[in-house]
Amino acid sequence: MALRWWWRCGASACRVLPPLPLASLPRLRPPGPGSRCSSSPPPAPSAAMCHFSQRSSAWSFPNIWNIFWRFHHTSPPHLCSCSRTVSDEKYQDPFQLGRKDLKNLYEDIKKELLVSAAELKEMCDYYFDGKGKAFRPMIVVLMARACNSHHNNSREVQASQRSVAIIAEMIHTASLVHDDVIDDANSRRGKMTVNQIWGERKAVLAGDFILSAASVALARIGNTTIISVLTQVIEDLVRGEFLQLGSKENENERFAHYLEKTFKKTASLIANSCKAVSILGCPDPKVHEIAYQYGKNVGIAFQLIDDVLDFTACADRLGKPTAADLKLGLATGPVLFACRQFPEMNAMIMRRFSKPGDVERARNYVMQSDGVQQTTYLAQRYCHEATREIRKLRPSPEREALIHLTEMVLMRDK
C-alpha cells in the first residue's frame, strides 16, 4: 500500500536534507538512505509551523512556503519513520484503556435523543449503532485520565468529563449527517446515508436535532467555560464548511486555506474536547494548552491520512467511494503536493475538476507524483508534535496510550 512504504525501516533510514529555496513550495521528503535510525524521538518542528490562535485558529505565519521550508529544514539527522516511535516504553492499547469509560456509550447517547416521533428516532439512531470506531470519545476519556493523573494522581474519569466524550461524538455524528447532505453522498460507514434513505430535508432536521440534544447535554454540565469551549467547535464546523466551498488561486494561499479548513472541520472538535476535559480535571492553564495542542495536531494528522486513503484505500475497506474528494471538486493534500510536479493541475483545481475526464486525470497525476508520500510525511510530523506536547504531562498509562495513538493514526487503513 502506498502509504505504508516508509514505515519499513531496516538498514536504511533518514538523511539530512539540503536547504531549499523560499521561492517555491519545498517537498517534505520522507526518509531516504544514508543515515541510521535512532530510537529517540525527534525534536518538535518550529513552533511557527502549525500555530493557531486558540480562539480563532487563524494562521499566525505570513508565508506557507517559508513555514514548510523551516519545517523541512529543521528535520534532524536522526529522524526516522520506524514503525515504533516509542519502542522503549511499555505498550498501551488506547482502546483497551478507554473501554471501561466508553462502555454503554451509544446507549447513553440514545438516551439523550429521546423523542416521541418514531421516524426521527430511527434517523437519529441510525449512525449510533455501536459499529463506529468511537475514536473521538476514546481520545477524550484518555486525555481526561491523563490530566487527572497529572494533577492529583487520580485516574478516574469524572461524570462531567465522560459527558464531554458523549457530546463530542454527538457533534461529530451531526456533522456527518449534514456533510452527507451537502455532498449528496450515497454511503457512509459501509451503508446508505441518512439522506439517501429519508431524503435531504429530513436528514438536515435529524442533524439539527442531534446538535440540539448535544447542546442540552452540554448545558447540563453547568460550566460556562466548558460551554464556551465546545460551542467554538460548532462555529468552526460551519466556518470550515464555508472554507471548503471556496478556493484560492494563489498556490501559497491554497495550502494555507486547505490546512485551516482541515483544522476547523476535523481538528477543532478533538482539540477543544481535549481542552474541555483538562479544564474539568486540572486548574493549570499550561495543562489546558497541552491538551488542546495534542488534540489539534492529532486531528490534523488524522484528516491528512484520511485524504491519503481517498487515493490508496479500496472502497470496501474505506466504507465510502474512493476519489470522493476529487468528485466533489476538492483539492486535498495529495493533489496540492502533486500540483508542484504537474502544474497543469492548477487549471483543474480552479474549475474544481468539473470537466469530463478531470477526476481521472487528476487521480493519475497524484498516483504518478509523490503527493501521497508527502502528505503522509506531513501527517507524521504533526503526530511528532502531538507526542512532544503530551510528553509534558506526568507519566501514566493513559499518557503512553495517547502517544501510541499517534502511531495508530498514521498506520490506519480505513
Tab-separated table of N, CA and C in Angstrom, residues 135-136 172 179 233 236-237 240 260-271 295-296 298-304 306-307:
chain	number	residue	atom	x	y	z
A	135	PHE	N	-13.565	6.962	17.929
A	135	PHE	CA	-12.203	7.498	18.003
A	135	PHE	C	-12.146	8.748	18.869
A	136	ARG	N	-13.065	9.664	18.668
A	136	ARG	CA	-13.047	10.930	19.407
A	136	ARG	C	-13.372	10.742	20.887
A	172	HIS	N	-19.927	15.272	16.297
A	172	HIS	CA	-19.282	14.658	15.136
A	172	HIS	C	-20.305	13.986	14.229
A	179	ASP	N	-22.872	16.856	6.388
A	179	ASP	CA	-21.901	16.731	5.290
A	179	ASP	C	-22.446	15.868	4.165
A	233	VAL	N	-16.507	24.749	18.730
A	233	VAL	CA	-16.427	23.651	17.766
A	233	VAL	C	-17.507	23.799	16.697
A	236	ASP	N	-16.663	26.546	14.362
A	236	ASP	CA	-15.581	26.138	13.455
A	236	ASP	C	-16.077	25.194	12.368
A	237	LEU	N	-16.999	24.299	12.721
A	237	LEU	CA	-17.549	23.385	11.718
A	237	LEU	C	-18.232	24.151	10.584
A	240	GLY	N	-15.582	26.063	8.621
A	240	GLY	CA	-14.803	25.116	7.831
A	240	GLY	C	-15.539	24.683	6.576
A	260	GLU	N	-6.209	25.280	7.129
A	260	GLU	CA	-7.153	25.925	8.049
A	260	GLU	C	-8.514	25.232	7.991
A	261	LYS	N	-8.938	24.867	6.777
A	261	LYS	CA	-10.196	24.121	6.632
A	261	LYS	C	-10.108	22.783	7.367
A	262	THR	N	-8.951	22.127	7.263
A	262	THR	CA	-8.741	20.848	7.940
A	262	THR	C	-8.853	21.011	9.448
A	263	PHE	N	-8.265	22.083	9.967
A	263	PHE	CA	-8.387	22.324	11.410
A	263	PHE	C	-9.840	22.521	11.816
A	264	LYS	N	-10.539	23.387	11.114
A	264	LYS	CA	-11.894	23.750	11.539
A	264	LYS	C	-12.868	22.587	11.400
A	265	LYS	N	-12.752	21.810	10.323
A	265	LYS	CA	-13.716	20.742	10.081
A	265	LYS	C	-13.424	19.467	10.868
A	266	THR	N	-12.164	19.236	11.217
A	266	THR	CA	-11.807	17.976	11.866
A	266	THR	C	-11.112	18.161	13.205
A	267	ALA	N	-10.063	18.966	13.224
A	267	ALA	CA	-9.213	19.025	14.420
A	267	ALA	C	-9.805	19.844	15.555
A	268	SER	N	-10.619	20.832	15.242
A	268	SER	CA	-11.177	21.690	16.294
A	268	SER	C	-11.982	20.886	17.312
A	269	LEU	N	-12.771	19.933	16.847
A	269	LEU	CA	-13.576	19.108	17.753
A	269	LEU	C	-12.686	18.336	18.720
A	270	ILE	N	-11.618	17.728	18.205
A	270	ILE	CA	-10.723	16.945	19.064
A	270	ILE	C	-9.960	17.862	20.006
A	271	ALA	N	-9.444	18.972	19.476
A	271	ALA	CA	-8.653	19.900	20.285
A	271	ALA	C	-9.471	20.496	21.431
A	295	GLY	N	-4.620	17.555	20.838
A	295	GLY	CA	-5.812	17.269	20.048
A	295	GLY	C	-5.767	17.923	18.684
A	296	LYS	N	-5.247	19.150	18.623
A	296	LYS	CA	-5.160	19.851	17.337
A	296	LYS	C	-4.242	19.106	16.376
A	298	VAL	N	-3.099	15.918	16.471
A	298	VAL	CA	-3.617	14.594	16.115
A	298	VAL	C	-4.776	14.730	15.132
A	299	GLY	N	-5.631	15.719	15.347
A	299	GLY	CA	-6.781	15.914	14.471
A	299	GLY	C	-6.377	16.264	13.049
A	300	ILE	N	-5.390	17.136	12.892
A	300	ILE	CA	-4.923	17.486	11.553
A	300	ILE	C	-4.284	16.272	10.892
A	301	ALA	N	-3.459	15.532	11.652
A	301	ALA	CA	-2.824	14.330	11.096
A	301	ALA	C	-3.878	13.308	10.666
A	302	PHE	N	-4.906	13.144	11.485
A	302	PHE	CA	-5.981	12.197	11.166
A	302	PHE	C	-6.620	12.526	9.819
A	303	GLN	N	-6.889	13.818	9.587
A	303	GLN	CA	-7.534	14.210	8.331
A	303	GLN	C	-6.575	14.090	7.152
A	304	LEU	N	-5.299	14.390	7.373
A	304	LEU	CA	-4.323	14.234	6.297
A	304	LEU	C	-4.261	12.780	5.831
A	306	ASP	N	-6.662	10.631	6.202
A	306	ASP	CA	-7.954	10.388	5.560
A	306	ASP	C	-7.905	10.814	4.092
A	307	ASP	N	-7.245	11.934	3.825
A	307	ASP	CA	-7.119	12.421	2.455
A	307	ASP	C	-6.214	11.508	1.633
